[in-house]
Amino acid sequence: ITSAVIAVRVGITKGLRPLSKISHAIGKRPPQDLSPINLKIVPDEVTTFIMALNDLLERARLDISRQRRFASNAAHQLLTPLAGLKTYAQLAQKEDDVDKIKELLQTQTDGFDRMTRTVQQLLSLSKAEHAITRASSFKPVDLNIIVSDATTDIVPESIDRQVELDFHSDDSQALVEGDQVSLRELTTNLLENALRYNRPGGTVTIEITSNETIDLIIEDDGIGIPEGERERVFERFYRVTGSDLDITGSGLGLAIVSEIAKAHNAEVSISEGSDQKGTRIKVSFPRVEIKEETDSTDIV
């Protein structure tokens, strides 16, 4: 019996030796090292487990990278405006003319509004980057309803800017697999861009078509996007150059659109609008076929 116990103990010790090496290697790592474990040193019996662990490490690395990028973006976008607002406050303190003080305070108020919108968009961008990790919880939603609601919400801005909104959709459902809040954010950013890069008296057309894909098309007859800049407009903080319009913004709108589209396995394309005027942006989503047993109450 003693010999058998010793043999078992030796066998277990020998069998666990590779795991001890892996444990030792991981224990020596600094906290910031999230690189994958080398599968060449892993016994076949635990390869699947280590692959799952590597996947977890990669997701953690991406999440930390997103957080660092968000902090960097926030600092980049907020420090300069804050310095400007402080300057206006100091000027107001030294000013005796009431009208000048009111003018400086109005400038500050406008600055705070822009900063608020920038913070909102930074948070939206951060959520959009995380949307792909929630893809497993996506459900069929009707794009007609989401786009219609977003269009209704932006009507006051279109009235202020004297730009007409023209919405078209099929009578049938335009079902896509996705997250309702994210898709509404995507639509809102596209509409805001179309309004802000347009002129009084212009038109923004919103269309949803259902063919091999579900396409959301938003077209304006504004200043347009030069062909050489159509890829760059999806970069963070990039603004179209050469505009004579007074446009405020952070340059994050289309970056948010790109991230949300990516999370929904959708493709975004930019072309000229009708009559070679303005901009036409199309977001193509994979269509969803609903099985008969799906409860219609689950569809937004």
PDB file of C-alpha atoms in Angstrom:
ATOM      1  CA  ILE A   1       0.000   0.000   0.000  1.00  0.00           C
ATOM      2  CA  THR A   2       2.843   2.379   0.920  1.00  0.00           C
ATOM      3  CA  SER A   3       4.511   1.798  -2.432  1.00  0.00           C
ATOM      4  CA  ALA A   4       1.232   2.476  -4.224  1.00  0.00           C
ATOM      5  CA  VAL A   5       0.740   5.738  -2.309  1.00  0.00           C
ATOM      6  CA  ILE A   6       4.265   6.854  -3.126  1.00  0.00           C
ATOM      7  CA  ALA A   7       3.773   5.963  -6.797  1.00  0.00           C
ATOM      8  CA  VAL A   8       0.531   7.959  -6.934  1.00  0.00           C
ATOM      9  CA  ARG A   9       2.122  10.928  -5.206  1.00  0.00           C
ATOM     10  CA  VAL A  10       5.082  10.880  -7.586  1.00  0.00           C
ATOM     11  CA  GLY A  11       2.728  10.595 -10.563  1.00  0.00           C
ATOM     12  CA  ILE A  12       0.603  13.540  -9.416  1.00  0.00           C
ATOM     13  CA  THR A  13       3.666  15.673  -8.689  1.00  0.00           C
ATOM     14  CA  LYS A  14       5.109  14.906 -12.117  1.00  0.00           C
ATOM     15  CA  GLY A  15       1.782  15.541 -13.820  1.00  0.00           C
ATOM     16  CA  LEU A  16       1.279  18.898 -12.110  1.00  0.00           C
ATOM     17  CA  ARG A  17       4.825  20.088 -12.750  1.00  0.00           C
ATOM     18  CA  PRO A  18       3.930  21.864 -16.054  1.00  0.00           C
ATOM     19  CA  LEU A  19       1.066  23.650 -14.282  1.00  0.00           C
ATOM     20  CA  SER A  20       3.453  24.735 -11.554  1.00  0.00           C
ATOM     21  CA  LYS A  21       5.703  26.240 -14.235  1.00  0.00           C
ATOM     22  CA  ILE A  22       2.759  28.121 -15.727  1.00  0.00           C
ATOM     23  CA  SER A  23       1.661  29.326 -12.283  1.00  0.00           C
ATOM     24  CA  HIS A  24       5.195  30.483 -11.514  1.00  0.00           C
ATOM     25  CA  ALA A  25       5.485  32.289 -14.858  1.00  0.00           C
ATOM     26  CA  ILE A  26       2.177  34.122 -14.310  1.00  0.00           C
ATOM     27  CA  GLY A  27       3.107  34.981 -10.708  1.00  0.00           C
ATOM     28  CA  LYS A  28       6.312  36.717 -11.897  1.00  0.00           C
ATOM     29  CA  ARG A  29       4.445  38.955 -14.325  1.00  0.00           C
ATOM     30  CA  PRO A  30       4.006  42.668 -13.552  1.00  0.00           C
ATOM     31  CA  PRO A  31       0.338  43.781 -13.228  1.00  0.00           C
ATOM     32  CA  GLN A  32       0.400  45.581 -16.576  1.00  0.00           C
ATOM     33  CA  ASP A  33       1.508  42.487 -18.516  1.00  0.00           C
ATOM     34  CA  LEU A  34      -1.641  41.051 -20.096  1.00  0.00           C
ATOM     35  CA  SER A  35       0.078  39.283 -22.977  1.00  0.00           C
ATOM     36  CA  PRO A  36      -1.181  35.760 -23.804  1.00  0.00           C
ATOM     37  CA  ILE A  37       0.354  32.681 -22.204  1.00  0.00           C
ATOM     38  CA  ASN A  38       2.590  30.746 -24.571  1.00  0.00           C
ATOM     39  CA  LEU A  39       0.640  27.613 -25.535  1.00  0.00           C
ATOM     40  CA  LYS A  40       3.886  25.778 -26.355  1.00  0.00           C
ATOM     41  CA  ILE A  41       4.574  25.292 -22.643  1.00  0.00           C
ATOM     42  CA  VAL A  42       1.022  24.185 -21.873  1.00  0.00           C
ATOM     43  CA  PRO A  43       0.108  20.477 -21.461  1.00  0.00           C
ATOM     44  CA  ASP A  44      -2.496  19.244 -23.929  1.00  0.00           C
ATOM     45  CA  GLU A  45      -4.898  18.483 -21.086  1.00  0.00           C
ATOM     46  CA  VAL A  46      -5.282  22.160 -20.123  1.00  0.00           C
ATOM     47  CA  THR A  47      -4.837  23.810 -23.539  1.00  0.00           C
ATOM     48  CA  THR A  48      -8.537  24.673 -23.779  1.00  0.00           C
ATOM     49  CA  PHE A  49      -8.485  26.250 -20.325  1.00  0.00           C
ATOM     50  CA  ILE A  50      -5.396  28.355 -21.114  1.00  0.00           C
ATOM     51  CA  MET A  51      -6.919  29.481 -24.431  1.00  0.00           C
ATOM     52  CA  ALA A  52      -9.991  30.698 -22.532  1.00  0.00           C
ATOM     53  CA  LEU A  53      -7.694  32.478 -20.059  1.00  0.00           C
ATOM     54  CA  ASN A  54      -5.815  34.116 -22.957  1.00  0.00           C
ATOM     55  CA  ASP A  55      -9.131  35.311 -24.362  1.00  0.00           C
ATOM     56  CA  LEU A  56      -9.980  36.854 -20.982  1.00  0.00           C
ATOM     57  CA  LEU A  57      -6.577  38.563 -20.845  1.00  0.00           C
ATOM     58  CA  GLU A  58      -7.093  39.992 -24.336  1.00  0.00           C
ATOM     59  CA  ARG A  59     -10.520  41.372 -23.431  1.00  0.00           C
ATOM     60  CA  ALA A  60      -9.079  42.905 -20.263  1.00  0.00           C
ATOM     61  CA  ARG A  61      -6.246  44.462 -22.285  1.00  0.00           C
ATOM     62  CA  LEU A  62      -8.703  45.990 -24.767  1.00  0.00           C
ATOM     63  CA  ASP A  63     -10.899  47.297 -21.967  1.00  0.00           C
ATOM     64  CA  ILE A  64      -7.961  48.970 -20.212  1.00  0.00           C
ATOM     65  CA  SER A  65      -6.813  50.407 -23.540  1.00  0.00           C
ATOM     66  CA  ARG A  66     -10.283  51.890 -24.127  1.00  0.00           C
ATOM     67  CA  GLN A  67     -10.293  53.467 -20.670  1.00  0.00           C
ATOM     68  CA  ARG A  68      -6.861  55.019 -21.193  1.00  0.00           C
ATOM     69  CA  ARG A  69      -7.918  56.341 -24.595  1.00  0.00           C
ATOM     70  CA  PHE A  70     -11.083  57.820 -23.082  1.00  0.00           C
ATOM     71  CA  ALA A  71      -9.073  59.606 -20.371  1.00  0.00           C
ATOM     72  CA  SER A  72      -6.637  60.922 -22.976  1.00  0.00           C
ATOM     73  CA  ASN A  73      -9.455  62.101 -25.252  1.00  0.00           C
ATOM     74  CA  ALA A  74     -11.265  63.800 -22.374  1.00  0.00           C
ATOM     75  CA  ALA A  75      -8.120  65.617 -21.271  1.00  0.00           C
ATOM     76  CA  HIS A  76      -7.346  66.673 -24.839  1.00  0.00           C
ATOM     77  CA  GLN A  77     -10.836  68.049 -25.456  1.00  0.00           C
ATOM     78  CA  LEU A  78     -11.543  69.693 -22.096  1.00  0.00           C
ATOM     79  CA  LEU A  79      -8.313  71.318 -20.906  1.00  0.00           C
ATOM     80  CA  THR A  80      -8.154  73.980 -23.623  1.00  0.00           C
ATOM     81  CA  PRO A  81     -11.844  75.039 -23.335  1.00  0.00           C
ATOM     82  CA  LEU A  82     -11.528  75.191 -19.548  1.00  0.00           C
ATOM     83  CA  ALA A  83      -8.552  77.520 -19.881  1.00  0.00           C
ATOM     84  CA  GLY A  84     -10.579  79.703 -22.253  1.00  0.00           C
ATOM     85  CA  LEU A  85     -13.539  79.856 -19.888  1.00  0.00           C
ATOM     86  CA  LYS A  86     -11.233  80.883 -17.044  1.00  0.00           C
ATOM     87  CA  THR A  87      -9.842  83.691 -19.214  1.00  0.00           C
ATOM     88  CA  TYR A  88     -13.344  85.013 -19.959  1.00  0.00           C
ATOM     89  CA  ALA A  89     -14.183  84.904 -16.229  1.00  0.00           C
ATOM     90  CA  GLN A  90     -11.046  86.914 -15.408  1.00  0.00           C
ATOM     91  CA  LEU A  91     -11.890  89.479 -18.090  1.00  0.00           C
ATOM     92  CA  ALA A  92     -15.422  89.811 -16.706  1.00  0.00           C
ATOM     93  CA  GLN A  93     -14.023  90.477 -13.213  1.00  0.00           C
ATOM     94  CA  LYS A  94     -11.961  93.391 -14.543  1.00  0.00           C
ATOM     95  CA  GLU A  95     -14.745  94.856 -16.691  1.00  0.00           C
ATOM     96  CA  ASP A  96     -16.950  97.748 -15.508  1.00  0.00           C
ATOM     97  CA  ASP A  97     -19.202  97.966 -18.580  1.00  0.00           C
ATOM     98  CA  VAL A  98     -22.380  95.968 -17.847  1.00  0.00           C
ATOM     99  CA  ASP A  99     -22.984  95.204 -21.529  1.00  0.00           C
ATOM    100  CA  LYS A 100     -19.414  93.894 -21.904  1.00  0.00           C
ATOM    101  CA  ILE A 101     -19.853  91.732 -18.814  1.00  0.00           C
ATOM    102  CA  LYS A 102     -23.089  90.283 -20.223  1.00  0.00           C
ATOM    103  CA  GLU A 103     -21.318  89.574 -23.517  1.00  0.00           C
ATOM    104  CA  LEU A 104     -18.490  87.765 -21.727  1.00  0.00           C
ATOM    105  CA  LEU A 105     -20.967  85.763 -19.638  1.00  0.00           C
ATOM    106  CA  GLN A 106     -22.866  84.751 -22.785  1.00  0.00           C
ATOM    107  CA  THR A 107     -19.596  83.601 -24.324  1.00  0.00           C
ATOM    108  CA  GLN A 108     -18.978  81.514 -21.220  1.00  0.00           C
ATOM    109  CA  THR A 109     -22.483  80.026 -21.407  1.00  0.00           C
ATOM    110  CA  ASP A 110     -21.924  79.054 -25.043  1.00  0.00           C
ATOM    111  CA  GLY A 111     -18.613  77.504 -24.050  1.00  0.00           C
ATOM    112  CA  PHE A 112     -20.246  75.461 -21.289  1.00  0.00           C
ATOM    113  CA  ASP A 113     -22.878  74.234 -23.769  1.00  0.00           C
ATOM    114  CA  ARG A 114     -20.163  73.072 -26.152  1.00  0.00           C
ATOM    115  CA  MET A 115     -18.278  71.360 -23.330  1.00  0.00           C
ATOM    116  CA  THR A 116     -21.453  69.608 -22.165  1.00  0.00           C
ATOM    117  CA  ARG A 117     -22.042  68.286 -25.673  1.00  0.00           C
ATOM    118  CA  THR A 118     -18.409  67.181 -25.941  1.00  0.00           C
ATOM    119  CA  VAL A 119     -18.628  65.268 -22.650  1.00  0.00           C
ATOM    120  CA  GLN A 120     -21.865  63.639 -23.805  1.00  0.00           C
ATOM    121  CA  GLN A 121     -20.226  62.561 -27.037  1.00  0.00           C
ATOM    122  CA  LEU A 122     -17.128  61.256 -25.255  1.00  0.00           C
ATOM    123  CA  LEU A 123     -19.374  59.119 -23.056  1.00  0.00           C
ATOM    124  CA  SER A 124     -21.318  57.974 -26.120  1.00  0.00           C
ATOM    125  CA  LEU A 125     -18.067  57.035 -27.840  1.00  0.00           C
ATOM    126  CA  SER A 126     -16.964  55.069 -24.791  1.00  0.00           C
ATOM    127  CA  LYS A 127     -20.304  53.210 -24.738  1.00  0.00           C
ATOM    128  CA  ALA A 128     -20.066  52.559 -28.467  1.00  0.00           C
ATOM    129  CA  GLU A 129     -16.628  50.989 -28.038  1.00  0.00           C
ATOM    130  CA  HIS A 130     -18.085  48.638 -25.421  1.00  0.00           C
ATOM    131  CA  ALA A 131     -21.175  47.833 -27.506  1.00  0.00           C
ATOM    132  CA  ILE A 132     -19.433  44.984 -29.319  1.00  0.00           C
ATOM    133  CA  THR A 133     -18.928  43.205 -25.988  1.00  0.00           C
ATOM    134  CA  ARG A 134     -22.719  43.244 -25.519  1.00  0.00           C
ATOM    135  CA  ALA A 135     -23.473  41.755 -28.936  1.00  0.00           C
ATOM    136  CA  SER A 136     -24.686  38.522 -27.354  1.00  0.00           C
ATOM    137  CA  SER A 137     -27.545  40.476 -25.739  1.00  0.00           C
ATOM    138  CA  PHE A 138     -28.685  42.135 -28.990  1.00  0.00           C
ATOM    139  CA  LYS A 139     -32.244  41.391 -30.053  1.00  0.00           C
ATOM    140  CA  PRO A 140     -34.377  42.057 -33.156  1.00  0.00           C
ATOM    141  CA  VAL A 141     -35.437  45.706 -33.300  1.00  0.00           C
ATOM    142  CA  ASP A 142     -37.399  47.633 -35.928  1.00  0.00           C
ATOM    143  CA  LEU A 143     -35.140  50.310 -37.403  1.00  0.00           C
ATOM    144  CA  ASN A 144     -38.207  52.182 -38.693  1.00  0.00           C
ATOM    145  CA  ILE A 145     -39.354  52.929 -35.150  1.00  0.00           C
ATOM    146  CA  ILE A 146     -35.897  53.889 -33.867  1.00  0.00           C
ATOM    147  CA  VAL A 147     -35.160  56.255 -36.769  1.00  0.00           C
ATOM    148  CA  SER A 148     -38.646  57.765 -36.667  1.00  0.00           C
ATOM    149  CA  ASP A 149     -38.272  58.568 -32.952  1.00  0.00           C
ATOM    150  CA  ALA A 150     -34.793  60.065 -33.448  1.00  0.00           C
ATOM    151  CA  THR A 151     -36.074  62.191 -36.336  1.00  0.00           C
ATOM    152  CA  THR A 152     -38.971  63.465 -34.232  1.00  0.00           C
ATOM    153  CA  ASP A 153     -36.585  64.450 -31.425  1.00  0.00           C
ATOM    154  CA  ILE A 154     -34.372  66.480 -33.753  1.00  0.00           C
ATOM    155  CA  VAL A 155     -37.229  68.464 -35.368  1.00  0.00           C
ATOM    156  CA  PRO A 156     -36.697  71.514 -33.048  1.00  0.00           C
ATOM    157  CA  GLU A 157     -33.059  71.795 -34.188  1.00  0.00           C
ATOM    158  CA  SER A 158     -34.087  71.487 -37.842  1.00  0.00           C
ATOM    159  CA  ILE A 159     -36.591  74.327 -37.326  1.00  0.00           C
ATOM    160  CA  ASP A 160     -33.929  76.499 -35.670  1.00  0.00           C
ATOM    161  CA  ARG A 161     -31.571  75.868 -38.583  1.00  0.00           C
ATOM    162  CA  GLN A 162     -34.368  76.244 -41.180  1.00  0.00           C
ATOM    163  CA  VAL A 163     -33.608  72.848 -42.699  1.00  0.00           C
ATOM    164  CA  GLU A 164     -36.457  70.575 -43.809  1.00  0.00           C
ATOM    165  CA  LEU A 165     -36.580  66.915 -42.743  1.00  0.00           C
ATOM    166  CA  ASP A 166     -38.073  64.390 -45.190  1.00  0.00           C
ATOM    167  CA  PHE A 167     -38.557  60.848 -43.801  1.00  0.00           C
ATOM    168  CA  HIS A 168     -39.366  57.787 -45.976  1.00  0.00           C
ATOM    169  CA  SER A 169     -39.682  54.136 -44.962  1.00  0.00           C
ATOM    170  CA  ASP A 170     -41.294  50.913 -46.171  1.00  0.00           C
ATOM    171  CA  ASP A 171     -44.535  49.763 -44.626  1.00  0.00           C
ATOM    172  CA  SER A 172     -42.878  46.487 -43.627  1.00  0.00           C
ATOM    173  CA  GLN A 173     -40.662  46.071 -40.574  1.00  0.00           C
ATOM    174  CA  ALA A 174     -36.952  46.771 -41.020  1.00  0.00           C
ATOM    175  CA  LEU A 175     -35.612  44.262 -38.517  1.00  0.00           C
ATOM    176  CA  VAL A 176     -31.970  44.289 -37.455  1.00  0.00           C
ATOM    177  CA  GLU A 177     -30.164  42.583 -34.609  1.00  0.00           C
ATOM    178  CA  GLY A 178     -29.014  45.263 -32.227  1.00  0.00           C
ATOM    179  CA  ASP A 179     -29.247  47.561 -29.244  1.00  0.00           C
ATOM    180  CA  GLN A 180     -32.013  50.160 -29.390  1.00  0.00           C
ATOM    181  CA  VAL A 181     -30.157  52.891 -27.476  1.00  0.00           C
ATOM    182  CA  SER A 182     -26.978  52.550 -29.552  1.00  0.00           C
ATOM    183  CA  LEU A 183     -28.873  52.586 -32.855  1.00  0.00           C
ATOM    184  CA  ARG A 184     -30.745  55.699 -31.800  1.00  0.00           C
ATOM    185  CA  GLU A 185     -27.418  57.345 -30.928  1.00  0.00           C
ATOM    186  CA  LEU A 186     -26.077  56.404 -34.374  1.00  0.00           C
ATOM    187  CA  THR A 187     -29.118  57.944 -36.080  1.00  0.00           C
ATOM    188  CA  THR A 188     -29.027  61.109 -33.976  1.00  0.00           C
ATOM    189  CA  ASN A 189     -25.354  61.730 -34.793  1.00  0.00           C
ATOM    190  CA  LEU A 190     -25.982  61.267 -38.526  1.00  0.00           C
ATOM    191  CA  LEU A 191     -28.937  63.671 -38.405  1.00  0.00           C
ATOM    192  CA  GLU A 192     -27.013  66.281 -36.409  1.00  0.00           C
ATOM    193  CA  ASN A 193     -24.163  66.164 -38.919  1.00  0.00           C
ATOM    194  CA  ALA A 194     -26.563  66.520 -41.848  1.00  0.00           C
ATOM    195  CA  LEU A 195     -28.241  69.547 -40.233  1.00  0.00           C
ATOM    196  CA  ARG A 196     -25.078  71.330 -39.136  1.00  0.00           C
ATOM    197  CA  TYR A 197     -23.321  71.004 -42.484  1.00  0.00           C
ATOM    198  CA  ASN A 198     -26.347  72.345 -44.330  1.00  0.00           C
ATOM    199  CA  ARG A 199     -27.631  75.846 -45.014  1.00  0.00           C
ATOM    200  CA  PRO A 200     -30.969  77.574 -44.282  1.00  0.00           C
ATOM    201  CA  GLY A 201     -33.507  76.353 -46.821  1.00  0.00           C
ATOM    202  CA  GLY A 202     -31.756  72.999 -47.239  1.00  0.00           C
ATOM    203  CA  THR A 203     -33.247  69.527 -46.957  1.00  0.00           C
ATOM    204  CA  VAL A 204     -32.240  66.348 -45.137  1.00  0.00           C
ATOM    205  CA  THR A 205     -33.784  63.142 -46.487  1.00  0.00           C
ATOM    206  CA  ILE A 206     -34.010  60.061 -44.266  1.00  0.00           C
ATOM    207  CA  GLU A 207     -34.791  56.743 -45.946  1.00  0.00           C
ATOM    208  CA  ILE A 208     -34.938  53.101 -44.826  1.00  0.00           C
ATOM    209  CA  THR A 209     -34.962  50.342 -47.434  1.00  0.00           C
ATOM    210  CA  SER A 210     -35.280  46.585 -47.007  1.00  0.00           C
ATOM    211  CA  ASN A 211     -33.564  44.433 -49.601  1.00  0.00           C
ATOM    212  CA  GLU A 212     -30.705  41.985 -49.086  1.00  0.00           C
ATOM    213  CA  THR A 213     -29.644  44.343 -46.317  1.00  0.00           C
ATOM    214  CA  ILE A 214     -31.504  46.889 -44.202  1.00  0.00           C
ATOM    215  CA  ASP A 215     -30.166  50.271 -45.295  1.00  0.00           C
ATOM    216  CA  LEU A 216     -30.424  53.551 -43.392  1.00  0.00           C
ATOM    217  CA  ILE A 217     -29.727  56.397 -45.824  1.00  0.00           C
ATOM    218  CA  ILE A 218     -29.382  60.020 -44.722  1.00  0.00           C
ATOM    219  CA  GLU A 219     -28.774  62.559 -47.455  1.00  0.00           C
ATOM    220  CA  ASP A 220     -28.378  66.320 -47.319  1.00  0.00           C
ATOM    221  CA  ASP A 221     -27.844  69.037 -49.913  1.00  0.00           C
ATOM    222  CA  GLY A 222     -25.280  70.945 -47.850  1.00  0.00           C
ATOM    223  CA  ILE A 223     -21.593  71.640 -48.344  1.00  0.00           C
ATOM    224  CA  GLY A 224     -20.637  68.001 -48.916  1.00  0.00           C
ATOM    225  CA  ILE A 225     -17.499  66.096 -47.959  1.00  0.00           C
ATOM    226  CA  PRO A 226     -14.534  66.164 -50.376  1.00  0.00           C
ATOM    227  CA  GLU A 227     -13.742  62.685 -51.680  1.00  0.00           C
ATOM    228  CA  GLY A 228     -10.259  62.773 -50.179  1.00  0.00           C
ATOM    229  CA  GLU A 229     -11.671  63.358 -46.684  1.00  0.00           C
ATOM    230  CA  ARG A 230     -14.465  60.751 -46.669  1.00  0.00           C
ATOM    231  CA  GLU A 231     -12.398  58.150 -44.859  1.00  0.00           C
ATOM    232  CA  ARG A 232     -10.887  60.619 -42.416  1.00  0.00           C
ATOM    233  CA  VAL A 233     -14.236  61.938 -41.148  1.00  0.00           C
ATOM    234  CA  PHE A 234     -14.573  58.728 -39.099  1.00  0.00           C
ATOM    235  CA  GLU A 235     -11.420  59.624 -37.160  1.00  0.00           C
ATOM    236  CA  ARG A 236     -11.878  61.137 -33.714  1.00  0.00           C
ATOM    237  CA  PHE A 237     -11.868  64.938 -33.561  1.00  0.00           C
ATOM    238  CA  TYR A 238     -11.500  65.295 -37.337  1.00  0.00           C
ATOM    239  CA  ARG A 239     -13.430  68.208 -38.827  1.00  0.00           C
ATOM    240  CA  VAL A 240     -14.102  68.827 -42.527  1.00  0.00           C
ATOM    241  CA  THR A 241     -11.999  71.756 -43.708  1.00  0.00           C
ATOM    242  CA  GLY A 242     -12.891  74.638 -45.959  1.00  0.00           C
ATOM    243  CA  SER A 243     -16.391  75.304 -44.639  1.00  0.00           C
ATOM    244  CA  ASP A 244     -17.726  78.869 -44.524  1.00  0.00           C
ATOM    245  CA  LEU A 245     -20.445  77.795 -42.091  1.00  0.00           C
ATOM    246  CA  ASP A 246     -20.306  78.551 -38.369  1.00  0.00           C
ATOM    247  CA  ILE A 247     -20.226  74.943 -37.160  1.00  0.00           C
ATOM    248  CA  THR A 248     -19.596  73.956 -33.573  1.00  0.00           C
ATOM    249  CA  GLY A 249     -18.760  70.407 -32.578  1.00  0.00           C
ATOM    250  CA  SER A 250     -16.083  68.093 -31.303  1.00  0.00           C
ATOM    251  CA  GLY A 251     -15.534  65.987 -34.416  1.00  0.00           C
ATOM    252  CA  LEU A 252     -16.776  62.863 -32.625  1.00  0.00           C
ATOM    253  CA  GLY A 253     -20.158  62.321 -34.291  1.00  0.00           C
ATOM    254  CA  LEU A 254     -19.049  60.081 -37.161  1.00  0.00           C
ATOM    255  CA  ALA A 255     -16.489  58.308 -34.965  1.00  0.00           C
ATOM    256  CA  ILE A 256     -19.417  57.266 -32.754  1.00  0.00           C
ATOM    257  CA  VAL A 257     -21.372  56.176 -35.844  1.00  0.00           C
ATOM    258  CA  SER A 258     -18.428  54.055 -36.986  1.00  0.00           C
ATOM    259  CA  GLU A 259     -18.044  52.286 -33.626  1.00  0.00           C
ATOM    260  CA  ILE A 260     -21.765  51.545 -33.299  1.00  0.00           C
ATOM    261  CA  ALA A 261     -21.945  50.267 -36.870  1.00  0.00           C
ATOM    262  CA  LYS A 262     -18.950  48.020 -36.255  1.00  0.00           C
ATOM    263  CA  ALA A 263     -20.602  46.557 -33.150  1.00  0.00           C
ATOM    264  CA  HIS A 264     -23.715  45.788 -35.237  1.00  0.00           C
ATOM    265  CA  ASN A 265     -21.753  44.216 -38.108  1.00  0.00           C
ATOM    266  CA  ALA A 266     -22.927  47.059 -40.362  1.00  0.00           C
ATOM    267  CA  GLU A 267     -21.076  48.882 -43.143  1.00  0.00           C
ATOM    268  CA  VAL A 268     -20.958  52.665 -43.517  1.00  0.00           C
ATOM    269  CA  SER A 269     -20.347  54.338 -46.865  1.00  0.00           C
ATOM    270  CA  ILE A 270     -20.199  58.000 -47.962  1.00  0.00           C
ATOM    271  CA  SER A 271     -20.923  59.402 -51.395  1.00  0.00           C
ATOM    272  CA  GLU A 272     -22.188  62.583 -53.023  1.00  0.00           C
ATOM    273  CA  GLY A 273     -25.842  63.451 -52.690  1.00  0.00           C
ATOM    274  CA  SER A 274     -28.310  63.886 -55.526  1.00  0.00           C
ATOM    275  CA  ASP A 275     -27.305  66.258 -58.348  1.00  0.00           C
ATOM    276  CA  GLN A 276     -23.714  66.062 -57.027  1.00  0.00           C
ATOM    277  CA  LYS A 277     -24.656  68.187 -54.029  1.00  0.00           C
ATOM    278  CA  GLY A 278     -24.290  67.465 -50.345  1.00  0.00           C
ATOM    279  CA  THR A 279     -23.534  64.144 -48.709  1.00  0.00           C
ATOM    280  CA  ARG A 280     -25.192  60.736 -48.770  1.00  0.00           C
ATOM    281  CA  ILE A 281     -24.335  58.371 -45.911  1.00  0.00           C
ATOM    282  CA  LYS A 282     -25.592  54.783 -46.021  1.00  0.00           C
ATOM    283  CA  VAL A 283     -25.434  52.315 -43.127  1.00  0.00           C
ATOM    284  CA  SER A 284     -26.128  48.741 -44.275  1.00  0.00           C
ATOM    285  CA  PHE A 285     -27.223  46.234 -41.615  1.00  0.00           C
ATOM    286  CA  PRO A 286     -27.610  42.464 -41.997  1.00  0.00           C
ATOM    287  CA  ARG A 287     -31.328  41.771 -42.146  1.00  0.00           C
ATOM    288  CA  VAL A 288     -32.997  39.540 -39.568  1.00  0.00           C
ATOM    289  CA  GLU A 289     -35.538  36.867 -40.384  1.00  0.00           C
ATOM    290  CA  ILE A 290     -37.890  36.334 -37.440  1.00  0.00           C
ATOM    291  CA  LYS A 291     -39.003  32.785 -36.741  1.00  0.00           C
ATOM    292  CA  GLU A 292     -42.704  32.171 -36.315  1.00  0.00           C
ATOM    293  CA  GLU A 293     -42.389  31.358 -32.625  1.00  0.00           C
ATOM    294  CA  THR A 294     -40.758  34.750 -31.855  1.00  0.00           C
ATOM    295  CA  ASP A 295     -43.078  36.852 -29.722  1.00  0.00           C
ATOM    296  CA  SER A 296     -43.828  40.090 -31.566  1.00  0.00           C
ATOM    297  CA  THR A 297     -43.853  41.956 -28.245  1.00  0.00           C
ATOM    298  CA  ASP A 298     -40.076  41.515 -28.088  1.00  0.00           C
ATOM    299  CA  ILE A 299     -39.581  43.665 -31.148  1.00  0.00           C
ATOM    300  CA  VAL A 300     -38.977  47.323 -30.523  1.00  0.00           C
TER     301      VAL A 300
END
